[in-house]
Short mmCIF file of C-alpha atoms and ligand atoms in Angstrom, two decimals:
data_model
loop_
_atom_site.label_atom_id
_atom_site.label_comp_id
_atom_site.label_asym_id
_atom_site.label_seq_id
_atom_site.Cartn_x
_atom_site.Cartn_y
_atom_site.Cartn_z
CA MET A 1 23.39 -6.95 4.86
CA LYS A 2 21.78 -9.59 2.73
CA LEU A 3 18.11 -9.32 3.07
CA SER A 4 15.04 -11.04 1.38
CA VAL A 5 11.59 -9.48 0.93
CA ILE A 6 8.83 -12.04 0.51
CA GLY A 7 5.85 -10.39 -1.19
CA CYS A 8 6.35 -7.62 -3.71
CA GLY A 9 3.15 -5.57 -3.60
CA TYR A 10 2.82 -1.93 -2.39
CA LEU A 11 4.61 -2.71 0.80
CA GLY A 12 7.22 -5.31 -0.29
CA ALA A 13 8.35 -3.75 -3.56
CA VAL A 14 8.89 -0.42 -1.84
CA HIS A 15 10.68 -2.00 1.08
CA ALA A 16 12.97 -4.04 -1.09
CA ALA A 17 13.98 -1.04 -3.20
CA ALA A 18 14.27 1.24 -0.20
CA MET A 19 16.56 -1.36 1.64
CA ALA A 20 18.71 -1.58 -1.49
CA SER A 21 18.89 2.30 -1.71
CA ILE A 22 20.40 2.44 1.82
CA GLY A 23 23.15 -0.20 0.88
CA HIS A 24 21.73 -3.65 1.57
CA GLU A 25 21.93 -6.46 -0.85
CA VAL A 26 18.27 -7.39 -1.41
CA VAL A 27 16.29 -10.14 -3.15
CA GLY A 28 12.65 -9.44 -3.60
CA ILE A 29 10.39 -12.63 -4.05
CA ASP A 30 6.92 -12.98 -5.22
CA VAL A 31 4.77 -15.66 -6.79
CA ASP A 32 3.39 -13.29 -9.54
CA GLU A 33 5.73 -13.65 -12.54
CA ARG A 34 4.54 -10.48 -14.36
CA LYS A 35 5.25 -8.38 -11.28
CA ILE A 36 8.65 -9.95 -10.88
CA GLU A 37 9.49 -9.32 -14.49
CA SER A 38 8.47 -5.72 -14.32
CA LEU A 39 10.32 -5.08 -11.13
CA SER A 40 13.50 -6.83 -12.50
CA ASN A 41 13.44 -4.31 -15.41
CA GLY A 42 13.27 -1.48 -12.91
CA ARG A 43 9.66 -0.79 -13.62
CA SER A 44 7.06 -0.31 -10.89
CA PRO A 45 3.91 -2.25 -11.41
CA PHE A 46 1.90 0.59 -9.69
CA PHE A 47 2.26 4.41 -9.43
CA GLU A 48 4.32 5.46 -6.50
CA PRO A 49 6.35 8.71 -6.69
CA GLY A 50 10.17 7.98 -6.32
CA LEU A 51 9.83 4.26 -6.55
CA PRO A 52 10.95 3.89 -10.33
CA GLU A 53 14.12 5.91 -9.51
CA ILE A 54 15.28 3.66 -6.54
CA LEU A 55 14.14 0.52 -8.41
CA THR A 56 16.23 1.37 -11.41
CA SER A 57 19.38 2.36 -9.41
CA GLY A 58 19.07 -0.74 -7.23
CA VAL A 59 18.70 -3.07 -10.13
CA GLU A 60 21.55 -1.35 -12.03
CA SER A 61 23.82 -1.36 -9.04
CA GLY A 62 23.28 -5.19 -8.57
CA ASN A 63 22.18 -4.59 -4.99
CA LEU A 64 18.55 -5.38 -5.86
CA ARG A 65 17.07 -8.44 -7.67
CA PHE A 66 13.65 -9.92 -8.01
CA THR A 67 12.73 -13.59 -8.43
CA THR A 68 9.86 -16.07 -8.15
CA ASP A 69 12.38 -18.69 -6.65
CA MET A 70 12.07 -18.84 -2.81
CA ALA A 71 15.36 -20.75 -2.68
CA GLU A 72 17.03 -17.47 -3.35
CA ALA A 73 16.02 -16.37 0.18
CA LYS A 74 18.74 -18.64 1.50
CA GLY A 75 21.64 -16.89 2.91
CA ALA A 76 19.81 -13.64 3.75
CA ARG A 77 20.23 -12.51 7.37
CA VAL A 78 16.73 -10.96 7.61
CA HIS A 79 13.65 -12.18 5.74
CA PHE A 80 10.93 -9.51 5.65
CA VAL A 81 7.39 -10.91 5.09
CA GLY A 82 5.19 -8.19 3.41
CA VAL A 83 2.41 -10.25 1.68
CA GLY A 84 -1.16 -9.03 1.68
CA THR A 85 -3.73 -9.66 4.42
CA PRO A 86 -7.02 -8.82 2.59
CA GLN A 87 -10.45 -9.00 4.06
CA GLN A 88 -11.89 -12.46 3.79
CA LYS A 89 -14.43 -12.85 1.11
CA ASP A 90 -17.28 -14.03 3.40
CA GLY A 91 -16.60 -11.96 6.47
CA TYR A 92 -14.78 -9.00 8.10
CA ALA A 93 -11.68 -10.92 9.49
CA ALA A 94 -8.32 -10.79 7.66
CA ASP A 95 -7.41 -13.52 5.34
CA LEU A 96 -4.03 -15.03 6.52
CA THR A 97 -3.67 -17.42 3.61
CA TYR A 98 -0.87 -15.50 2.00
CA VAL A 99 1.04 -15.10 5.30
CA ASN A 100 0.81 -18.68 6.08
CA ALA A 101 1.77 -19.69 2.55
CA ALA A 102 4.78 -17.35 2.45
CA VAL A 103 6.07 -18.60 5.84
CA ASP A 104 5.67 -22.19 4.92
CA ALA A 105 7.42 -21.72 1.59
CA LEU A 106 10.35 -19.93 3.39
CA LEU A 107 10.88 -22.46 6.15
CA PRO A 108 13.10 -24.84 4.06
CA TYR A 109 15.36 -22.03 3.35
CA LEU A 110 15.85 -20.62 6.89
CA SER A 111 19.15 -21.16 8.74
CA PRO A 112 19.80 -21.00 12.47
CA GLY A 113 20.30 -17.36 13.48
CA ASP A 114 18.23 -15.90 10.65
CA ILE A 115 15.51 -13.45 11.46
CA VAL A 116 12.06 -13.49 9.99
CA ALA A 117 10.60 -10.06 10.30
CA GLY A 118 6.73 -9.87 9.76
CA LYS A 119 5.73 -6.57 8.19
CA SER A 120 2.14 -7.39 7.09
CA THR A 121 -0.74 -6.06 9.01
CA VAL A 122 -2.00 -9.07 10.89
CA PRO A 123 -4.60 -9.77 13.70
CA VAL A 124 -2.87 -9.72 17.21
CA GLY A 125 -1.74 -13.33 18.06
CA THR A 126 -0.74 -14.23 14.45
CA ALA A 127 3.10 -13.96 15.41
CA ALA A 128 2.63 -16.27 18.41
CA ASP A 129 0.92 -18.78 16.06
CA LEU A 130 3.72 -18.62 13.41
CA ALA A 131 6.73 -18.49 15.94
CA PRO A 132 6.98 -22.28 16.70
CA ARG A 133 7.32 -23.18 13.02
CA ILE A 134 9.93 -20.56 12.50
CA GLU A 135 11.70 -21.31 15.72
CA ALA A 136 12.00 -25.02 14.80
CA THR A 137 14.44 -23.98 12.12
CA GLY A 138 16.65 -22.12 14.60
CA ALA A 139 15.55 -18.67 13.22
CA THR A 140 13.82 -15.96 15.22
CA LEU A 141 10.42 -14.31 14.45
CA VAL A 142 10.04 -10.64 15.06
CA TRP A 143 7.23 -8.29 14.16
CA ASN A 144 8.16 -5.08 12.46
CA PRO A 145 4.97 -3.34 11.33
CA GLU A 146 4.98 -0.82 8.47
CA PHE A 147 3.29 2.51 8.67
CA LEU A 148 3.84 3.80 5.12
CA ARG A 149 1.35 5.93 3.34
CA GLU A 150 0.81 5.35 -0.39
CA GLY A 151 2.04 8.22 -2.34
CA PHE A 152 4.88 8.84 0.32
CA ALA A 153 5.87 5.22 0.63
CA VAL A 154 9.58 5.66 -0.36
CA GLN A 155 10.09 8.54 2.04
CA ASP A 156 8.04 6.79 4.87
CA THR A 157 10.22 3.61 4.43
CA ILE A 158 13.58 5.30 4.43
CA ASP A 159 12.81 7.98 6.90
CA PRO A 160 9.83 6.82 9.14
CA ASP A 161 8.52 8.70 12.13
CA ARG A 162 9.10 5.59 14.26
CA LEU A 163 10.35 2.06 14.01
CA VAL A 164 8.64 -0.61 16.13
CA VAL A 165 10.08 -4.15 16.61
CA GLY A 166 8.33 -6.79 18.50
CA VAL A 167 10.64 -9.49 19.66
CA PRO A 168 10.21 -12.84 21.38
CA GLY A 169 10.03 -12.68 25.28
CA PRO A 170 8.06 -13.96 28.12
CA SER A 171 5.18 -11.74 27.47
CA THR A 172 4.43 -12.69 23.75
CA GLY A 173 1.53 -14.84 24.47
CA LEU A 174 -2.02 -13.52 24.45
CA GLY A 175 -3.46 -12.44 27.70
CA THR A 176 -0.15 -12.28 29.67
CA GLY A 177 -1.04 -8.80 30.84
CA ASP A 178 2.51 -7.70 30.13
CA GLU A 179 1.89 -5.37 27.17
CA GLY A 180 4.08 -2.35 26.97
CA SER A 181 6.55 -3.48 29.52
CA GLY A 182 8.80 -4.91 26.90
CA PRO A 183 10.44 -8.35 26.67
CA SER A 184 12.93 -7.80 29.37
CA THR A 185 10.51 -7.87 32.22
CA GLY A 186 8.53 -10.92 33.59
CA SER A 187 9.91 -14.30 34.38
CA GLY A 188 9.15 -17.80 33.28
CA THR A 189 10.79 -20.85 31.78
CA GLY A 190 13.14 -19.85 29.01
CA ALA A 191 12.75 -16.12 29.59
CA THR A 192 16.39 -15.35 29.59
CA GLY A 193 17.05 -17.26 26.35
CA ASP A 194 14.17 -15.48 24.81
CA GLU A 195 15.44 -12.12 26.08
CA ASP A 196 18.87 -12.72 24.56
CA ARG A 197 17.41 -13.77 21.21
CA GLY A 198 15.07 -10.67 21.38
CA GLU A 199 17.89 -8.39 22.03
CA ARG A 200 20.05 -9.83 19.32
CA ALA A 201 17.12 -9.55 16.92
CA ALA A 202 16.43 -5.91 17.87
CA GLU A 203 20.23 -5.21 17.40
CA ILE A 204 20.18 -6.67 13.85
CA LEU A 205 17.02 -4.57 12.93
CA ARG A 206 18.81 -1.55 14.24
CA GLU A 207 21.60 -2.25 11.81
CA VAL A 208 19.10 -2.77 9.01
CA TYR A 209 17.58 0.67 9.62
CA HIS A 210 20.91 2.30 10.31
CA PRO A 211 20.28 5.64 8.63
CA ALA A 212 17.02 6.30 10.50
CA VAL A 213 18.48 4.93 13.76
CA ALA A 214 21.57 7.25 13.39
CA LYS A 215 19.34 10.32 13.05
CA GLY A 216 17.42 9.45 16.19
CA THR A 217 14.32 8.09 14.93
CA PRO A 218 12.33 6.59 17.86
CA PHE A 219 13.03 2.81 17.90
CA ILE A 220 10.62 0.85 20.10
CA VAL A 221 11.38 -2.63 21.13
CA THR A 222 8.50 -4.39 22.49
CA ASP A 223 6.82 -7.90 22.60
CA LEU A 224 5.19 -9.43 19.51
CA ALA A 225 1.56 -8.82 20.51
CA THR A 226 2.23 -5.12 21.30
CA ALA A 227 3.92 -4.75 17.92
CA GLU A 228 0.96 -6.32 16.08
CA LEU A 229 -1.40 -4.07 18.00
CA VAL A 230 0.48 -0.85 17.42
CA LYS A 231 -0.27 -1.17 13.76
CA VAL A 232 -3.96 -1.94 13.97
CA SER A 233 -4.64 0.55 16.64
CA ALA A 234 -2.76 3.31 14.67
CA ASN A 235 -4.94 2.66 11.74
CA ALA A 236 -8.09 2.40 13.90
CA PHE A 237 -7.26 5.79 15.45
CA LEU A 238 -6.81 7.47 11.96
CA ALA A 239 -10.01 6.02 10.65
CA THR A 240 -11.86 7.08 13.86
CA LYS A 241 -10.42 10.66 13.58
CA ILE A 242 -11.74 10.95 9.95
CA SER A 243 -15.11 9.43 10.83
CA PHE A 244 -15.31 11.78 13.92
CA ILE A 245 -14.99 14.78 11.53
CA ASN A 246 -17.51 13.29 9.16
CA ALA A 247 -19.99 12.70 11.88
CA MET A 248 -19.64 16.50 12.82
CA ALA A 249 -20.19 17.15 9.05
CA GLU A 250 -23.59 15.33 9.37
CA ILE A 251 -24.49 17.51 12.39
CA ALA A 252 -23.31 20.62 10.52
CA GLU A 253 -25.42 19.83 7.48
CA THR A 254 -28.53 19.65 9.84
CA VAL A 255 -27.92 23.05 11.46
CA GLY A 256 -26.24 24.97 8.58
CA ALA A 257 -22.78 24.94 10.09
CA ASP A 258 -19.48 24.66 8.27
CA VAL A 259 -17.37 21.52 9.25
CA THR A 260 -14.27 22.85 7.59
CA GLN A 261 -14.29 25.95 9.86
CA LEU A 262 -15.13 23.73 12.82
CA ALA A 263 -12.06 21.39 11.89
CA ASP A 264 -9.69 24.36 11.71
CA ALA A 265 -10.98 25.74 15.08
CA ILE A 266 -10.66 22.42 16.94
CA GLY A 267 -7.50 21.55 15.12
CA HIS A 268 -5.61 24.52 16.65
CA ASP A 269 -5.94 22.62 19.95
CA ALA A 270 -2.48 20.80 19.87
CA ARG A 271 -4.10 17.92 21.64
CA ILE A 272 -6.49 17.40 18.75
CA GLY A 273 -4.43 18.57 15.77
CA ARG A 274 -5.83 19.43 12.22
CA ARG A 275 -4.35 16.52 10.33
CA PHE A 276 -6.83 13.76 9.48
CA LEU A 277 -9.82 16.07 10.03
CA GLY A 278 -10.54 16.44 6.47
CA ALA A 279 -14.25 15.90 6.15
CA GLY A 280 -15.61 14.67 2.80
CA ILE A 281 -16.49 11.28 1.23
CA GLY A 282 -14.29 9.47 3.72
CA PHE A 283 -11.46 6.97 3.75
CA GLY A 284 -10.81 4.08 1.44
CA GLY A 285 -7.85 2.20 0.15
CA GLY A 286 -6.14 -1.10 0.84
CA CYS A 287 -5.58 -0.51 4.59
CA LEU A 288 -7.95 1.51 6.71
CA PRO A 289 -11.34 -0.07 5.81
CA LYS A 290 -10.17 -3.70 5.99
CA ASP A 291 -7.91 -3.07 8.96
CA ILE A 292 -10.57 -1.62 11.20
CA ARG A 293 -12.93 -4.44 10.22
CA ALA A 294 -10.30 -7.14 10.92
CA PHE A 295 -9.59 -5.56 14.17
CA ALA A 296 -13.23 -5.62 15.21
CA ALA A 297 -13.40 -9.27 14.10
CA ARG A 298 -10.31 -10.19 16.07
CA ALA A 299 -11.56 -8.40 19.06
CA GLU A 300 -14.78 -10.52 18.92
CA GLU A 301 -12.86 -13.70 18.76
CA LEU A 302 -10.93 -12.52 21.84
CA GLY A 303 -14.18 -11.90 23.62
CA ARG A 304 -13.45 -8.14 23.56
CA GLY A 305 -15.83 -7.09 20.90
CA GLU A 306 -17.37 -4.33 23.04
CA SER A 307 -13.85 -2.71 23.39
CA VAL A 308 -13.79 -1.68 19.76
CA SER A 309 -17.56 -1.77 18.93
CA PHE A 310 -17.16 1.94 17.93
CA LEU A 311 -15.18 0.79 14.96
CA ARG A 312 -18.52 -0.52 13.40
CA GLU A 313 -19.85 3.02 13.83
CA VAL A 314 -16.65 4.50 12.34
CA ASP A 315 -17.21 2.19 9.33
CA ALA A 316 -20.94 3.08 9.06
CA ILE A 317 -20.25 6.92 9.22
CA ASN A 318 -17.64 6.46 6.58
CA LEU A 319 -19.96 4.57 4.13
CA ARG A 320 -22.75 7.11 4.76
CA ARG A 321 -20.62 9.96 3.36
CA ARG A 322 -20.48 8.30 -0.02
CA GLU A 323 -24.19 8.21 -0.02
CA ARG A 324 -24.40 11.85 0.91
CA ALA A 325 -22.28 12.83 -2.00
CA VAL A 326 -24.58 10.96 -4.39
CA HIS A 327 -27.60 12.44 -2.74
CA LEU A 328 -26.17 15.98 -3.36
CA VAL A 329 -25.64 15.16 -7.04
CA VAL A 330 -29.19 13.91 -7.33
CA ASP A 331 -30.50 16.97 -5.38
CA GLY A 332 -28.40 19.29 -7.55
CA LEU A 333 -29.93 17.82 -10.68
CA GLY A 334 -33.43 18.28 -9.57
CA GLY A 335 -34.08 14.84 -8.03
CA ASN A 336 -33.36 12.70 -11.10
CA VAL A 337 -30.00 11.90 -12.74
CA VAL A 338 -31.31 9.60 -15.47
CA GLY A 339 -29.50 10.50 -18.74
CA LYS A 340 -27.73 13.41 -17.11
CA LYS A 341 -23.99 13.68 -17.77
CA VAL A 342 -22.10 13.65 -14.52
CA THR A 343 -18.28 14.16 -14.62
CA VAL A 344 -16.38 12.54 -11.76
CA LEU A 345 -13.02 14.18 -10.99
CA GLY A 346 -10.89 11.44 -9.45
CA ALA A 347 -10.95 7.52 -9.28
CA ALA A 348 -7.98 6.79 -6.88
CA PHE A 349 -8.76 6.39 -3.18
CA LYS A 350 -6.52 9.40 -2.59
CA PRO A 351 -4.17 11.65 -4.60
CA HIS A 352 -0.59 10.57 -5.45
CA SER A 353 -1.79 6.96 -6.04
CA ASP A 354 -3.34 4.85 -8.73
CA ASP A 355 -4.84 2.51 -6.11
CA ILE A 356 -8.48 2.05 -6.38
CA ARG A 357 -9.04 -0.52 -3.69
CA ASP A 358 -12.24 0.39 -1.82
CA SER A 359 -12.00 3.85 -3.46
CA PRO A 360 -14.78 6.21 -2.12
CA ALA A 361 -14.37 8.08 -5.46
CA LEU A 362 -15.17 5.06 -7.72
CA ASP A 363 -17.99 4.00 -5.33
CA VAL A 364 -19.60 7.42 -5.78
CA ALA A 365 -19.19 7.12 -9.62
CA VAL A 366 -20.58 3.51 -9.69
CA ARG A 367 -23.54 4.51 -7.61
CA LEU A 368 -24.42 7.43 -9.91
CA LYS A 369 -24.24 5.07 -12.92
CA GLY A 370 -26.53 2.69 -11.07
CA LEU A 371 -29.02 5.54 -10.79
CA GLY A 372 -29.02 6.10 -14.49
CA ALA A 373 -26.50 8.91 -14.90
CA ASP A 374 -24.19 8.99 -17.90
CA VAL A 375 -20.93 9.09 -15.82
CA THR A 376 -17.61 10.10 -17.19
CA VAL A 377 -14.49 9.52 -14.96
CA THR A 378 -11.14 11.13 -15.17
CA ASP A 379 -8.07 10.70 -13.03
CA PRO A 380 -4.32 11.59 -13.63
CA GLU A 381 -3.18 7.98 -12.72
CA ALA A 382 -5.92 5.62 -11.98
CA ILE A 383 -7.90 5.27 -15.22
CA GLU A 384 -6.36 1.93 -16.19
CA ASN A 385 -7.08 0.29 -12.93
CA ALA A 386 -10.57 1.85 -12.70
CA ARG A 387 -11.42 0.74 -16.24
CA ARG A 388 -10.50 -2.95 -15.46
CA ALA A 389 -12.61 -2.89 -12.26
CA HIS A 390 -15.59 -0.91 -13.67
CA PRO A 391 -15.78 -1.15 -17.35
CA GLN A 392 -19.35 0.30 -17.39
CA LEU A 393 -18.15 3.75 -16.76
CA THR A 394 -16.77 6.12 -19.45
CA TYR A 395 -13.14 7.17 -18.99
CA VAL A 396 -11.62 10.33 -20.47
CA ASP A 397 -7.80 11.18 -19.91
CA ASP A 398 -8.08 14.83 -20.77
CA ARG A 399 -9.64 16.97 -17.99
CA ASP A 400 -11.22 19.49 -20.22
CA ASP A 401 -12.71 16.73 -22.52
CA ALA A 402 -14.14 15.07 -19.40
CA LEU A 403 -15.77 18.36 -18.26
CA ARG A 404 -17.26 19.25 -21.68
CA ASP A 405 -21.08 19.29 -21.62
CA ALA A 406 -21.36 17.89 -17.98
CA ASP A 407 -24.60 18.64 -16.22
CA ALA A 408 -22.90 18.27 -12.88
CA VAL A 409 -19.33 17.84 -11.66
CA VAL A 410 -18.17 15.76 -8.58
CA LEU A 411 -14.74 16.22 -7.24
CA VAL A 412 -13.90 13.00 -5.30
CA THR A 413 -10.09 12.79 -5.26
CA GLU A 414 -8.20 15.94 -4.30
CA TRP A 415 -5.48 15.74 -6.86
CA ASP A 416 -3.67 19.16 -7.19
CA GLU A 417 -4.77 18.96 -10.90
CA TYR A 418 -8.32 19.51 -9.59
CA ARG A 419 -7.75 21.36 -6.33
CA ARG A 420 -5.48 24.04 -7.63
CA GLU A 421 -5.33 23.89 -11.36
CA ILE A 422 -8.95 24.19 -12.49
CA SER A 423 -10.07 27.73 -13.22
CA PRO A 424 -13.78 27.91 -12.27
CA GLU A 425 -14.31 30.36 -15.12
CA HIS A 426 -12.65 28.08 -17.66
CA ALA A 427 -14.63 25.05 -16.33
CA ALA A 428 -17.85 27.05 -16.50
CA SER A 429 -17.16 27.71 -20.20
CA LEU A 430 -17.00 23.91 -20.79
CA VAL A 431 -19.96 22.47 -18.91
CA ALA A 432 -23.69 22.39 -19.71
CA GLY A 433 -24.65 22.89 -16.05
CA THR A 434 -22.68 24.80 -13.53
CA ILE A 435 -23.17 22.47 -10.49
CA ILE A 436 -20.10 21.34 -8.48
CA ILE A 437 -20.16 18.91 -5.59
CA ASP A 438 -16.82 19.10 -3.71
CA GLY A 439 -16.52 15.69 -2.16
CA ARG A 440 -13.24 16.61 -0.46
CA ASN A 441 -13.92 20.15 0.68
CA CYS A 442 -10.86 21.28 -1.15
CA LEU A 443 -12.13 23.98 -3.41
CA ASP A 444 -12.72 27.67 -2.58
CA PRO A 445 -16.45 27.89 -2.58
CA ALA A 446 -16.38 31.80 -2.95
CA ALA A 447 -14.23 31.53 -6.19
CA TRP A 448 -16.43 28.97 -7.62
CA ARG A 449 -19.70 30.76 -6.79
CA ALA A 450 -18.18 33.99 -8.12
CA ALA A 451 -17.72 32.20 -11.42
CA GLY A 452 -21.44 31.27 -11.53
CA TRP A 453 -21.33 27.85 -10.00
CA ILE A 454 -23.78 26.31 -7.59
CA TYR A 455 -21.28 24.84 -5.05
CA TYR A 456 -22.06 22.02 -2.63
CA GLY A 457 -19.55 20.82 0.00
CA LEU A 458 -20.00 18.02 2.46
CA GLY A 459 -20.80 19.45 5.89
CA ARG A 460 -20.92 22.96 4.59
CA PRO A 461 -23.75 25.32 4.18
C1 UDX B 1 -2.95 4.41 5.80
C2 UDX B 1 -2.10 4.89 7.03
O1 UDX B 1 -2.09 6.33 6.92
C3 UDX B 1 -0.68 4.34 6.93
O2 UDX B 1 -0.02 4.74 8.13
C4 UDX B 1 -0.87 2.76 7.00
O3 UDX B 1 0.42 2.14 6.87
C5 UDX B 1 -1.70 2.40 5.79
O4 UDX B 1 -2.94 2.93 5.83
P1 UDX B 1 -2.94 5.01 3.23
O5 UDX B 1 -4.00 3.91 3.04
O6 UDX B 1 -1.82 5.08 2.22
O7 UDX B 1 -2.30 4.88 4.64
O8 UDX B 1 -3.72 6.37 3.18
P2 UDX B 1 -4.05 7.66 4.14
O9 UDX B 1 -3.15 8.85 3.68
O10 UDX B 1 -3.98 7.25 5.46
O11 UDX B 1 -5.53 7.95 3.66
C6 UDX B 1 -6.50 6.96 3.91
C7 UDX B 1 -7.82 7.55 3.44
O12 UDX B 1 -8.44 8.51 4.31
C8 UDX B 1 -7.97 8.13 2.03
O13 UDX B 1 -9.03 7.62 1.27
C9 UDX B 1 -8.01 9.62 2.17
O14 UDX B 1 -8.67 10.23 1.18
C10 UDX B 1 -8.85 9.56 3.55
N1 UDX B 1 -8.68 10.81 4.37
C11 UDX B 1 -7.51 11.08 4.94
C12 UDX B 1 -9.87 11.58 4.59
O15 UDX B 1 -10.90 11.33 4.14
N2 UDX B 1 -9.59 12.76 5.47
C13 UDX B 1 -8.46 13.01 5.96
O16 UDX B 1 -8.42 14.04 6.61
C14 UDX B 1 -7.27 12.22 5.67
#
């Protein structure tokens, strides 16, 4: 099928390449000329395992091309919109400038029967606002949220754990109370026409995702508002789960308990589950922090602020953990870090990524620098991005060089290179002071203590 993908950032570039890899003819479109040039040459503008391979094979096969010219979207059956929805500069709500601009630029090239599939994470109600403009061209708007995780984006796109498609129907408006019942229920003027269009659109999306559909991946067809909400509520849940365990870490710190054992113990309950109960310096990245803030802001606008007021607490707990890590370093160094050499292991917001957006790791590094420490940061992939954002820090590629003469070491991104590959004995031979703060609770305290280190975890005795 001919597809266009508008917006070639983390989401769009991966989506375009993944769709080409399953046999579609794809054009990726973005306003950023440098990005388009790099992608056209089969080079990924960011680190994402597996992406360079499918970019190269897509471009070489002729199935995949990239352009800045929106006119090339013409003729595609489905147009995916995957532009960014960052946090507004002066508030918590999502900035929809790019979504609106992308849709407006696309309108002249839409033909009757085309499908516009929104993939960006948007406040509930956005699709209902966009739909009239798109429908005036004879095209249909659906919402098809994306749940990919950075670092596993290719796999998550080709083989997702579920597919969700919101289609037009009688219950697409806000406040109709029809959520979850799907577009085929309810009545009202034009309902049947909408239902038909919705069913046709869902059928085409099934064709797009044929390999996943063929292997039985759950394919949920719902209304537009539910589809938008699925995405923000999934991220809100994940963020809440992380902040829950980090709140338990705060209690554990007060009573001398161990949050990692607590997480293991409650995680055995299948209703709870151990995943996303990793206590530490908390969540960051381009999604969870801004998505929970945008959700809370949207709920306020809807007069439902109290329904998700806990998300403010989730955010506050999360930010407190960064402070706690800084506090442990200061404490470990006797109350004053001025002039002390602190080595920070990690800059990316999580392993397998070079993304430093709202990175807790870099936040800890910057705060320590602000307190007067001489901070050296190392990371397997994110140094270039980190240097651009925070030139005041010292960056060192080689891990041993970074550790040399450190008065304290802080592990803030749990790359395998740090989690598994550092020998505590070898590290001890390099540093000036054997103090380690494990901001991700990913090291074995016994092994580090046995090698002479003073080990601090978050939420651990
Ligand atoms: C997230 C969602 O998982 C994904 O479904 C959505 O599409 C986009 O947002 P991502 O931002 O790539 O994906 O990262 P994720 O793996 O969810 O991790 C988010 C943050 O939470 C990272 O900073 C990570 O270090 C942190 N985290 C994760 C914890 O602190 N503890 C955990 O137990 C798990």
